[in-house]
């Protein structure tokens, strides 16, 4: 609930931002997923599928994210009016937001790249550069943003990321936009915010 329904959770925060429209909500789209949102931003021509995983299923959520990043698991999402979008590995950008489960457990293996698509991966979780780098390399995704320290993975940085990515900003500009958003809400100073987010390899 902290990263979904609280004040700065994805479901609570993102639909209130200018340009975003909720196209669909679905309860229990899969056994370990509590709720799914489909959002659209017309100016950016960007559709986002966001899933709220059960907290006890963090191992499965982490594994699913890595499967998506490696191009191994497409998720077919049907929403109002019979419309359909491919999420998961069908997305050009996959994002993990929440607690860094790899600080608590290890996975038996990291999924290997399964297609020729070059997709971006972002991990908004504490110390994700340290813990996720080997997994992202194995899966062949591009690490658009990782974190170097402890942080609050709240939806204002997701909003900044999606807006900048949707505009096709250069990598340095995208990192700056996310850092600005983080500093605006966390009041940590721009130097600290910039240092928190690592772009690329």
XYZ file of N, CA, C and O in Angstrom:
804
model
N 0.819 -1.206 0.000
C 0.000 0.000 0.000
C 0.857 1.262 0.000
O 0.463 2.294 -0.534
N 2.051 1.193 0.590
C 2.915 2.366 0.669
C 3.247 2.919 -0.721
O 3.288 4.128 -0.920
N 3.462 2.043 -1.680
C 3.866 2.477 -3.027
C 2.720 2.412 -4.038
O 2.931 2.619 -5.217
N 1.506 2.135 -3.551
C 0.351 2.030 -4.448
C -0.764 2.995 -4.043
O -1.173 3.842 -4.829
N -1.245 2.880 -2.807
C -2.420 3.645 -2.410
C -2.166 4.767 -1.423
O -3.087 5.505 -1.080
N -0.933 4.913 -0.950
C -0.606 6.027 -0.055
C -0.523 7.331 -0.846
O -0.684 7.341 -2.068
N -0.245 8.433 -0.172
C -0.287 9.749 -0.817
C 0.544 9.816 -2.094
O 0.127 10.386 -3.095
N 1.730 9.222 -2.069
C 2.602 9.264 -3.235
C 2.719 7.894 -3.899
O 3.714 7.588 -4.555
N 1.690 7.083 -3.735
C 1.645 5.793 -4.413
C 1.235 5.944 -5.863
O 0.664 6.961 -6.278
N 1.499 4.930 -6.645
C 1.235 4.997 -8.090
C -0.246 5.249 -8.377
O -0.598 6.129 -9.168
N -1.129 4.489 -7.750
C -2.562 4.645 -8.020
C -3.088 5.989 -7.542
O -3.971 6.584 -8.168
N -2.546 6.483 -6.439
C -3.031 7.725 -5.853
C -2.478 8.951 -6.567
O -3.213 9.915 -6.820
N -1.212 8.917 -6.906
C -0.521 10.117 -7.388
C -0.590 10.291 -8.904
O -0.929 11.375 -9.395
N -0.267 9.254 -9.646
C -0.086 9.419 -11.100
C -1.349 9.889 -11.826
O -1.275 10.807 -12.659
N -2.537 9.331 -11.551
C -3.723 9.787 -12.276
C -4.076 11.254 -12.023
O -4.825 11.852 -12.812
N -3.570 11.847 -10.946
C -3.866 13.239 -10.635
C -2.965 14.219 -11.385
O -3.215 15.431 -11.372
N -1.934 13.707 -12.033
C -0.998 14.582 -12.727
C -1.534 14.946 -14.108
O -2.227 14.159 -14.753
N -1.190 16.128 -14.547
C -1.720 16.657 -15.807
C -1.421 15.721 -16.976
O -0.296 15.260 -17.149
N -2.458 15.461 -17.762
C -2.299 14.680 -18.981
C -2.618 13.212 -18.841
O -2.838 12.536 -19.852
N -2.658 12.697 -17.606
C -2.885 11.267 -17.429
C -4.368 10.942 -17.278
O -5.096 11.641 -16.585
N -4.780 9.880 -17.918
C -6.163 9.416 -17.850
C -6.162 7.916 -17.549
O -5.431 7.150 -18.177
N -6.968 7.506 -16.574
C -7.109 6.084 -16.264
C -8.065 5.448 -17.264
O -9.236 5.826 -17.354
N -7.581 4.488 -18.033
C -8.407 3.800 -19.016
C -9.099 2.572 -18.432
O -10.167 2.180 -18.891
N -8.447 1.981 -17.409
C -8.971 0.701 -16.930
C -8.387 0.387 -15.559
O -7.222 0.675 -15.288
N -9.202 -0.181 -14.703
C -8.716 -0.761 -13.444
C -9.250 -2.190 -13.366
O -10.370 -2.471 -13.803
N -8.443 -3.065 -12.818
C -8.838 -4.474 -12.708
C -8.346 -5.035 -11.391
O -7.165 -4.923 -11.049
N -9.247 -5.644 -10.662
C -8.892 -6.294 -9.414
C -8.461 -7.718 -9.688
O -9.078 -8.433 -10.481
N -7.377 -8.131 -9.050
C -6.863 -9.497 -9.155
C -6.701 -9.982 -10.598
O -7.271 -11.014 -10.990
N -5.909 -9.303 -11.413
C -5.690 -9.779 -12.780
C -4.855 -11.058 -12.833
O -4.842 -11.748 -13.855
N -4.166 -11.365 -11.745
C -3.382 -12.597 -11.617
C -3.349 -12.948 -10.138
O -3.578 -12.091 -9.273
N -3.052 -14.206 -9.791
C -3.153 -14.620 -8.388
C -2.349 -13.785 -7.404
O -2.802 -13.570 -6.269
N -1.175 -13.290 -7.783
C -0.335 -12.550 -6.850
C -0.386 -11.036 -7.057
O 0.320 -10.292 -6.379
N -1.219 -10.593 -7.992
C -1.352 -9.164 -8.285
C -2.701 -8.686 -7.755
O -3.749 -9.204 -8.136
N -2.659 -7.688 -6.871
C -3.880 -7.211 -6.233
C -4.718 -6.342 -7.158
O -5.946 -6.396 -7.130
N -4.058 -5.526 -7.969
C -4.790 -4.585 -8.821
C -3.911 -4.168 -9.994
O -2.689 -4.135 -9.892
N -4.565 -3.843 -11.107
C -3.868 -3.364 -12.304
C -4.521 -2.082 -12.789
O -5.753 -1.963 -12.826
N -3.694 -1.120 -13.165
C -4.158 0.115 -13.784
C -3.618 0.204 -15.202
O -2.464 -0.158 -15.455
N -4.435 0.716 -16.105
C -3.974 1.088 -17.443
C -4.200 2.588 -17.583
O -5.323 3.069 -17.427
N -3.125 3.329 -17.820
C -3.194 4.783 -17.933
C -2.679 5.216 -19.292
O -1.829 4.547 -19.899
N -3.175 6.367 -19.749
C -2.764 6.884 -21.057
C -2.484 8.374 -20.947
O -3.203 9.106 -20.269
N -1.425 8.798 -21.615
C -1.077 10.218 -21.699
C -1.109 10.595 -23.174
O -0.261 10.173 -23.964
N -2.112 11.392 -23.560
C -2.339 11.689 -24.973
C -1.178 12.465 -25.580
O -0.723 12.150 -26.686
N -0.699 13.502 -24.909
C 0.365 14.329 -25.475
C 1.641 13.534 -25.706
O 2.375 13.775 -26.671
N 1.903 12.585 -24.828
C 3.099 11.745 -24.962
C 2.834 10.498 -25.802
O 3.775 9.782 -26.151
N 1.554 10.227 -26.088
C 1.143 8.996 -26.771
C 1.732 7.787 -26.055
O 2.340 6.891 -26.656
N 1.546 7.756 -24.749
C 2.178 6.761 -23.892
C 1.131 6.026 -23.063
O 0.328 6.648 -22.373
N 1.127 4.702 -23.165
C 0.241 3.865 -22.362
C 1.066 3.146 -21.316
O 2.119 2.587 -21.620
N 0.585 3.158 -20.087
C 1.294 2.552 -18.967
C 0.399 1.501 -18.321
O -0.775 1.751 -18.047
N 0.965 0.331 -18.097
C 0.296 -0.719 -17.327
C 1.037 -0.847 -16.012
O 2.243 -1.100 -15.990
N 0.329 -0.635 -14.903
C 0.941 -0.681 -13.578
C 0.268 -1.764 -12.741
O -0.960 -1.813 -12.658
N 1.081 -2.624 -12.137
C 0.570 -3.719 -11.322
C 0.971 -3.544 -9.861
O 2.124 -3.209 -9.564
N 0.027 -3.795 -8.965
C 0.295 -3.780 -7.524
C 0.411 -5.227 -7.053
O -0.585 -5.947 -6.969
N 1.626 -5.655 -6.767
C 1.871 -7.023 -6.307
C 1.658 -7.130 -4.797
O 1.905 -6.180 -4.052
N 1.236 -8.295 -4.354
C 1.154 -8.561 -2.924
C 2.547 -8.442 -2.308
O 3.533 -8.916 -2.879
N 2.608 -7.826 -1.138
C 3.894 -7.659 -0.488
C 4.601 -8.969 -0.194
O 5.823 -9.074 -0.306
N 3.844 -10.005 0.145
C 4.457 -11.291 0.465
C 5.019 -11.983 -0.768
O 5.766 -12.957 -0.663
N 4.665 -11.468 -1.942
C 5.115 -12.077 -3.200
C 6.253 -11.285 -3.825
O 6.427 -11.286 -5.045
N 7.080 -10.645 -3.000
C 8.138 -9.803 -3.550
C 9.144 -10.619 -4.354
O 9.683 -10.141 -5.360
N 9.400 -11.855 -3.957
C 10.310 -12.699 -4.735
C 9.755 -12.929 -6.150
O 10.468 -12.812 -7.142
N 8.463 -13.241 -6.213
C 7.829 -13.473 -7.513
C 7.761 -12.194 -8.342
O 7.931 -12.224 -9.561
N 7.514 -11.061 -7.671
C 7.464 -9.780 -8.381
C 8.832 -9.440 -8.969
O 8.939 -8.972 -10.112
N 9.885 -9.660 -8.205
C 11.246 -9.390 -8.678
C 11.582 -10.290 -9.861
O 12.130 -9.829 -10.872
N 11.243 -11.567 -9.741
C 11.515 -12.503 -10.834
C 10.739 -12.126 -12.090
O 11.270 -12.204 -13.211
N 9.489 -11.693 -11.919
C 8.678 -11.294 -13.075
C 9.278 -10.072 -13.758
O 9.348 -10.012 -14.989
N 9.717 -9.083 -12.973
C 10.356 -7.906 -13.550
C 11.569 -8.294 -14.387
O 11.761 -7.796 -15.511
N 12.387 -9.186 -13.887
C 13.584 -9.602 -14.621
C 13.219 -10.401 -15.869
O 13.901 -10.304 -16.903
N 12.131 -11.173 -15.800
C 11.640 -11.868 -16.996
C 11.182 -10.870 -18.050
O 11.474 -11.026 -19.246
N 10.471 -9.834 -17.627
C 10.039 -8.797 -18.563
C 11.251 -8.134 -19.212
O 11.303 -7.940 -20.431
N 12.220 -7.764 -18.385
C 13.397 -7.051 -18.887
C 14.200 -7.899 -19.870
O 14.842 -7.368 -20.779
N 14.159 -9.210 -19.687
C 14.906 -10.115 -20.559
C 14.133 -10.515 -21.812
O 14.646 -11.252 -22.658
N 12.899 -10.041 -21.934
C 12.115 -10.363 -23.130
C 11.532 -11.762 -23.118
O 11.300 -12.354 -24.175
N 11.242 -12.278 -21.949
C 10.801 -13.665 -21.843
C 9.316 -13.831 -21.521
O 8.780 -14.928 -21.631
N 8.643 -12.756 -21.108
C 7.247 -12.891 -20.671
C 6.416 -11.698 -21.131
O 6.479 -10.619 -20.536
N 5.632 -11.892 -22.181
C 4.657 -10.881 -22.583
C 3.407 -11.005 -21.712
O 3.025 -12.102 -21.310
N 2.796 -9.872 -21.424
C 1.547 -9.853 -20.675
C 0.489 -9.189 -21.550
O 0.599 -8.013 -21.899
N -0.527 -9.945 -21.924
C -1.614 -9.407 -22.744
C -2.646 -8.754 -21.833
O -3.225 -9.418 -20.965
N -2.857 -7.478 -22.019
C -3.785 -6.721 -21.189
C -4.949 -6.248 -22.051
O -4.756 -5.494 -23.014
N -6.143 -6.695 -21.715
C -7.361 -6.266 -22.405
C -8.090 -5.276 -21.508
O -8.196 -5.474 -20.299
N -8.580 -4.205 -22.119
C -9.286 -3.211 -21.319
C -10.485 -2.690 -22.089
O -10.863 -3.265 -23.120
N -11.114 -1.634 -21.614
C -12.422 -1.187 -22.075
C -12.525 -1.104 -23.589
O -11.604 -0.676 -24.264
N -13.678 -1.530 -24.075
C -13.938 -1.453 -25.512
C -13.204 -2.498 -26.316
O -13.050 -2.359 -27.533
N -12.741 -3.543 -25.677
C -12.034 -4.601 -26.381
C -10.635 -4.232 -26.807
O -10.026 -4.927 -27.633
N -10.101 -3.146 -26.271
C -8.744 -2.737 -26.631
C -7.724 -3.657 -25.968
O -8.000 -4.297 -24.962
N -6.540 -3.676 -26.544
C -5.531 -4.645 -26.115
C -4.148 -4.024 -26.220
O -3.858 -3.264 -27.142
N -3.314 -4.322 -25.239
C -1.931 -3.860 -25.277
C -1.039 -4.969 -24.734
O -1.444 -5.725 -23.842
N 0.163 -5.071 -25.268
C 1.137 -6.028 -24.759
C 2.021 -5.323 -23.743
O 2.705 -4.362 -24.074
N 1.986 -5.811 -22.521
C 2.829 -5.271 -21.460
C 3.908 -6.303 -21.136
O 4.168 -7.216 -21.924
N 4.533 -6.157 -19.972
C 5.635 -7.056 -19.654
C 6.748 -6.886 -20.671
O 7.202 -5.768 -20.931
N 7.159 -7.975 -21.287
C 8.214 -7.898 -22.303
C 7.757 -7.187 -23.573
O 8.586 -6.867 -24.432
N 6.455 -6.941 -23.699
C 5.957 -6.192 -24.842
C 6.165 -4.701 -24.723
O 5.887 -3.951 -25.658
N 6.669 -4.252 -23.577
C 6.884 -2.820 -23.332
C 8.302 -2.410 -23.724
O 9.239 -3.197 -23.644
N 8.443 -1.134 -24.081
C 9.768 -0.594 -24.368
C 10.508 -0.169 -23.126
O 11.729 0.027 -23.136
N 9.765 -0.005 -22.025
C 10.324 0.397 -20.733
C 9.659 -0.431 -19.647
O 8.436 -0.490 -19.572
N 10.473 -1.087 -18.814
C 9.944 -1.825 -17.669
C 10.531 -1.213 -16.402
O 11.712 -0.893 -16.346
N 9.667 -1.033 -15.398
C 10.070 -0.334 -14.177
C 9.684 -1.167 -12.964
O 8.560 -1.668 -12.884
N 10.627 -1.289 -12.029
C 10.345 -1.885 -10.728
C 10.392 -0.770 -9.701
O 11.357 -0.008 -9.641
N 9.361 -0.697 -8.860
C 9.309 0.297 -7.773
C 8.931 -0.400 -6.485
O 7.909 -1.093 -6.431
N 9.727 -0.216 -5.453
C 9.382 -0.795 -4.170
C 10.609 -1.211 -3.401
O 11.726 -0.754 -3.664
N 10.408 -2.095 -2.440
C 11.522 -2.588 -1.628
C 12.457 -3.433 -2.488
O 12.018 -4.174 -3.370
N 13.746 -3.340 -2.240
C 14.742 -4.139 -2.952
C 14.816 -5.515 -2.297
O 15.549 -5.726 -1.330
N 14.083 -6.454 -2.844
C 14.059 -7.793 -2.281
C 15.385 -8.515 -2.370
O 15.660 -9.418 -1.574
N 16.219 -8.133 -3.337
C 17.507 -8.805 -3.478
C 18.455 -8.493 -2.319
O 19.504 -9.131 -2.183
N 18.093 -7.544 -1.485
C 18.847 -7.301 -0.255
C 18.531 -8.361 0.802
O 19.284 -8.536 1.768
N 17.426 -9.083 0.611
C 16.956 -10.065 1.593
C 17.076 -11.504 1.110
O 17.137 -12.429 1.923
N 17.057 -11.706 -0.185
C 17.094 -13.066 -0.730
C 17.835 -13.057 -2.062
O 18.041 -12.006 -2.659
N 18.229 -14.222 -2.516
C 18.835 -14.361 -3.834
C 17.937 -15.238 -4.700
O 17.188 -16.081 -4.182
N 17.991 -15.027 -5.987
C 17.233 -15.853 -6.923
C 18.131 -16.977 -7.438
O 19.345 -16.802 -7.547
N 17.547 -18.137 -7.767
C 18.376 -19.263 -8.201
C 19.102 -19.011 -9.521
O 20.146 -19.597 -9.789
N 18.539 -18.141 -10.354
C 19.182 -17.784 -11.629
C 18.602 -16.470 -12.109
O 17.530 -16.048 -11.665
N 19.310 -15.823 -13.037
C 18.810 -14.610 -13.670
C 18.387 -14.955 -15.094
O 19.120 -15.620 -15.824
N 17.200 -14.508 -15.514
C 16.746 -14.801 -16.869
C 17.702 -14.234 -17.914
O 18.176 -13.108 -17.795
N 17.970 -15.024 -18.947
C 18.839 -14.601 -20.038
C 18.009 -13.979 -21.150
O 16.836 -14.329 -21.343
N 18.622 -13.090 -21.893
C 17.915 -12.373 -22.958
C 17.320 -13.355 -23.951
O 17.980 -14.297 -24.389
N 16.070 -13.098 -24.327
C 15.325 -14.054 -25.137
C 14.871 -13.489 -26.480
O 14.228 -14.188 -27.247
N 15.182 -12.222 -26.768
C 14.752 -11.643 -28.039
C 15.759 -10.585 -28.471
O 16.761 -10.351 -27.798
N 15.479 -9.959 -29.616
C 16.403 -8.962 -30.158
C 15.981 -7.536 -29.826
O 16.610 -6.581 -30.282
N 14.938 -7.376 -29.018
C 14.428 -6.051 -28.687
C 15.345 -5.394 -27.653
O 15.752 -6.022 -26.684
N 15.655 -4.116 -27.895
C 16.418 -3.354 -26.904
C 15.444 -2.543 -26.070
O 14.897 -1.544 -26.520
N 15.194 -2.986 -24.847
C 14.256 -2.284 -23.969
C 15.007 -1.666 -22.791
O 16.091 -2.114 -22.417
N 14.419 -0.636 -22.233
C 15.004 0.050 -21.088
C 14.444 -0.530 -19.792
O 13.271 -0.910 -19.720
N 15.289 -0.570 -18.775
C 14.874 -1.035 -17.456
C 15.248 0.012 -16.414
O 16.329 0.599 -16.467
N 14.352 0.241 -15.477
C 14.570 1.179 -14.371
C 14.221 0.463 -13.082
O 13.178 -0.210 -12.995
N 15.080 0.601 -12.078
C 14.816 0.008 -10.770
C 14.845 1.098 -9.723
O 15.914 1.579 -9.335
N 13.657 1.524 -9.278
C 13.530 2.489 -8.190
C 13.383 1.696 -6.888
O 12.285 1.355 -6.449
N 14.518 1.389 -6.285
C 14.582 0.642 -5.030
C 15.927 0.959 -4.395
O 16.854 1.397 -5.079
N 16.057 0.720 -3.121
C 17.311 1.042 -2.435
C 18.495 0.277 -3.034
O 18.407 -0.940 -3.242
N 19.564 1.007 -3.338
C 20.830 0.416 -3.763
C 20.679 -0.538 -4.944
O 21.335 -1.579 -5.013
N 19.833 -0.174 -5.894
C 19.565 -1.104 -6.988
C 20.756 -1.285 -7.930
O 20.886 -2.329 -8.569
N 21.642 -0.303 -8.019
C 22.816 -0.493 -8.870
C 23.667 -1.644 -8.357
O 24.148 -2.486 -9.123
N 23.843 -1.702 -7.056
C 24.652 -2.761 -6.442
C 24.000 -4.128 -6.603
O 24.677 -5.120 -6.904
N 22.688 -4.199 -6.419
C 22.033 -5.500 -6.338
C 21.450 -6.008 -7.650
O 21.252 -7.224 -7.797
N 21.148 -5.136 -8.605
C 20.463 -5.560 -9.820
C 21.351 -5.586 -11.064
O 20.914 -6.054 -12.107
N 22.565 -5.098 -10.977
C 23.387 -4.954 -12.182
C 23.619 -6.283 -12.891
O 23.450 -6.393 -14.114
N 24.007 -7.307 -12.171
C 24.270 -8.602 -12.811
C 23.006 -9.168 -13.461
O 23.063 -9.759 -14.546
N 21.873 -8.983 -12.800
C 20.619 -9.499 -13.340
C 20.224 -8.781 -14.626
O 19.771 -9.410 -15.587
N 20.396 -7.468 -14.663
C 20.053 -6.696 -15.856
C 21.005 -7.043 -17.006
O 20.588 -7.175 -18.160
N 22.284 -7.221 -16.695
C 23.243 -7.626 -17.735
C 22.863 -8.967 -18.332
O 22.913 -9.155 -19.550
N 22.489 -9.904 -17.489
C 22.103 -11.231 -17.982
C 20.912 -11.146 -18.923
O 20.850 -11.855 -19.933
N 19.973 -10.272 -18.598
C 18.763 -10.162 -19.398
C 18.882 -9.273 -20.619
O 17.963 -9.227 -21.445
N 19.978 -8.548 -20.727
C 20.228 -7.771 -21.938
C 19.469 -6.470 -22.051
O 19.490 -5.840 -23.112
N 18.808 -6.029 -20.978
C 18.130 -4.728 -21.032
C 19.146 -3.617 -20.800
O 20.272 -3.862 -20.339
N 18.746 -2.389 -21.119
C 19.608 -1.243 -20.873
C 19.201 -0.606 -19.555
O 18.035 -0.235 -19.374
N 20.137 -0.451 -18.611
C 19.789 0.105 -17.297
C 19.665 1.623 -17.348
O 20.592 2.354 -17.015
N 18.501 2.078 -17.738
C 18.303 3.510 -17.917
C 18.535 4.272 -16.620
O 19.194 5.313 -16.613
N 18.000 3.756 -15.514
C 18.249 4.349 -14.193
C 18.313 3.263 -13.139
O 17.474 2.359 -13.114
N 19.327 3.375 -12.277
C 19.426 2.578 -11.062
C 19.770 3.537 -9.924
O 20.060 4.698 -10.159
N 19.754 3.035 -8.707
C 20.026 3.905 -7.569
C 21.298 3.462 -6.856
O 21.639 2.285 -6.825
N 21.975 4.434 -6.252
C 23.248 4.173 -5.591
C 23.142 4.103 -4.068
O 24.110 3.753 -3.402
N 21.980 4.458 -3.524
C 21.813 4.469 -2.074
C 20.382 4.172 -1.695
O 19.555 3.809 -2.537
N 20.071 4.348 -0.438
C 18.703 4.138 0.032
C 17.815 5.286 -0.432
O 18.259 6.435 -0.530
N 16.551 4.969 -0.701
C 15.669 5.993 -1.274
C 14.211 5.637 -1.043
O 13.880 4.539 -0.612
N 13.340 6.606 -1.353
C 11.892 6.405 -1.281
C 11.368 6.232 -2.707
O 11.343 7.198 -3.472
N 10.960 5.031 -3.095
C 10.491 4.798 -4.463
C 9.029 5.222 -4.637
O 8.128 4.395 -4.744
N 8.815 6.519 -4.671
C 7.454 7.051 -4.738
C 7.133 7.571 -6.140
O 8.022 7.795 -6.961
N 5.854 7.795 -6.393
C 5.368 7.943 -7.759
C 5.745 9.255 -8.427
O 5.644 9.368 -9.647
N 6.191 10.255 -7.692
C 6.611 11.488 -8.354
C 7.840 11.267 -9.230
O 8.002 11.926 -10.257
N 8.713 10.323 -8.845
C 9.851 10.048 -9.724
C 9.422 9.198 -10.920
O 9.984 9.319 -12.005
N 8.403 8.370 -10.741
C 7.855 7.638 -11.884
C 7.249 8.607 -12.884
O 7.437 8.471 -14.104
N 6.516 9.592 -12.373
C 5.919 10.596 -13.261
C 6.994 11.348 -14.037
O 6.878 11.545 -15.256
N 8.060 11.753 -13.359
C 9.153 12.453 -14.040
C 9.814 11.554 -15.065
O 10.141 11.989 -16.189
N 10.029 10.292 -14.710
C 10.640 9.339 -15.638
C 9.788 9.157 -16.887
O 10.286 9.252 -18.020
N 8.501 8.887 -16.711
C 7.624 8.619 -17.851
C 7.494 9.842 -18.751
O 7.470 9.715 -19.986
N 7.400 11.017 -18.152
C 7.289 12.238 -18.940
C 8.537 12.445 -19.785
O 8.462 12.724 -20.995
N 9.699 12.293 -19.186
C 10.954 12.493 -19.907
C 11.175 11.395 -20.941
O 11.583 11.671 -22.071
N 10.904 10.166 -20.589
C 11.053 9.044 -21.528
C 10.088 9.184 -22.701
O 10.458 8.951 -23.849
N 8.862 9.596 -22.392
C 7.872 9.782 -23.453
C 8.237 10.898 -24.416
O 7.890 10.845 -25.600
N 8.951 11.909 -23.925
C 9.427 12.998 -24.793
C 10.679 12.605 -25.561
O 11.156 13.368 -26.400
N 11.222 11.457 -25.245
C 12.472 10.971 -25.843
C 13.643 11.892 -25.510
O 14.510 12.162 -26.347
N 13.667 12.357 -24.261
C 14.785 13.181 -23.802
C 16.080 12.376 -23.824
O 16.064 11.141 -23.715
N 17.191 13.078 -23.943
C 18.490 12.432 -23.810
C 18.632 11.878 -22.390
O 18.011 12.361 -21.443
N 19.498 10.895 -22.250
C 19.663 10.207 -20.970
C 20.019 11.157 -19.825
O 19.462 11.061 -18.729
N 20.923 12.072 -20.079
C 21.338 13.010 -19.026
C 20.179 13.898 -18.603
O 20.014 14.190 -17.410
N 19.362 14.322 -19.563
C 18.206 15.166 -19.243
C 17.162 14.382 -18.458
O 16.535 14.905 -17.534
N 16.986 13.117 -18.813
C 16.025 12.279 -18.092
C 16.464 12.099 -16.637
O 15.653 12.242 -15.712
N 17.723 11.804 -16.425
C 18.242 11.659 -15.058
C 18.046 12.950 -14.269
O 17.670 12.923 -13.088
N 18.265 14.085 -14.922
C 18.110 15.376 -14.252
C 16.660 15.618 -13.851
O 16.381 16.126 -12.751
N 15.720 15.257 -14.712
C 14.303 15.450 -14.401
C 13.879 14.596 -13.206
O 13.132 15.042 -12.335
N 14.363 13.361 -13.167
C 14.029 12.487 -12.040
C 14.658 13.024 -10.754
O 14.022 13.050 -9.693
N 15.896 13.487 -10.842
C 16.566 14.059 -9.669
C 15.838 15.303 -9.172
O 15.680 15.500 -7.957
N 15.383 16.143 -10.081
C 14.632 17.338 -9.692
C 13.361 16.965 -8.939
O 13.018 17.577 -7.920
N 12.652 15.972 -9.445
C 11.415 15.547 -8.791
C 11.712 14.985 -7.405
O 10.988 15.264 -6.440
N 12.767 14.205 -7.302
C 13.115 13.621 -6.006
C 13.484 14.710 -4.995
O 13.034 14.695 -3.846
N 14.269 15.657 -5.434
C 14.658 16.750 -4.550
C 13.459 17.608 -4.152
O 13.356 18.064 -3.011
N 12.542 17.828 -5.083
C 11.370 18.662 -4.798
C 10.573 18.098 -3.629
O 10.099 18.860 -2.762
N 10.413 16.784 -3.586
C 9.596 16.169 -2.540
C 10.404 15.758 -1.317
O 9.893 15.777 -0.201
N 11.666 15.400 -1.512
C 12.480 14.909 -0.396
C 13.347 15.991 0.249
O 13.870 15.786 1.345
N 13.505 17.128 -0.459
C 14.300 18.246 0.071
C 15.718 17.797 0.476
O 16.244 18.175 1.517
N 16.332 16.999 -0.379
C 17.641 16.436 -0.056
C 18.789 17.211 -0.693
O 19.960 16.924 -0.419
N 18.472 18.180 -1.554
C 19.497 18.917 -2.288
C 19.753 18.268 -3.638
O 19.742 17.035 -3.747
N 19.995 19.085 -4.651
C 20.159 18.554 -5.996
C 21.416 17.686 -6.132
O 21.427 16.711 -6.875
N 22.470 18.030 -5.421
C 23.682 17.219 -5.524
C 23.414 15.794 -5.049
O 23.781 14.813 -5.717
N 22.748 15.676 -3.909
C 22.430 14.348 -3.385
C 21.460 13.608 -4.297
O 21.596 12.400 -4.524
N 20.484 14.324 -4.848
C 19.507 13.699 -5.736
C 20.169 13.203 -7.007
O 19.889 12.094 -7.486
N 21.045 14.021 -7.575
C 21.754 13.576 -8.793
C 22.606 12.343 -8.504
O 22.675 11.418 -9.322
N 23.286 12.354 -7.364
C 24.171 11.249 -7.035
C 23.399 9.957 -6.758
O 23.957 8.856 -6.848
N 22.129 10.096 -6.418
C 21.321 8.915 -6.103
C 20.997 8.101 -7.341
O 20.865 6.870 -7.262
N 20.876 8.748 -8.490
C 20.416 8.067 -9.702
C 21.574 7.879 -10.683
O 22.207 8.860 -11.111
N 21.843 6.641 -11.027
C 22.903 6.300 -11.986
C 22.257 5.936 -13.315
O 21.374 5.074 -13.359
N 22.680 6.575 -14.380
C 22.125 6.323 -15.713
C 23.093 5.493 -16.529
O 24.294 5.768 -16.581
N 22.570 4.455 -17.175
C 23.384 3.638 -18.070
C 24.404 2.789 -17.342
O 24.392 2.652 -16.121
N 25.295 2.209 -18.132
C 26.321 1.342 -17.546
C 27.446 2.147 -16.906
O 28.196 1.658 -16.114
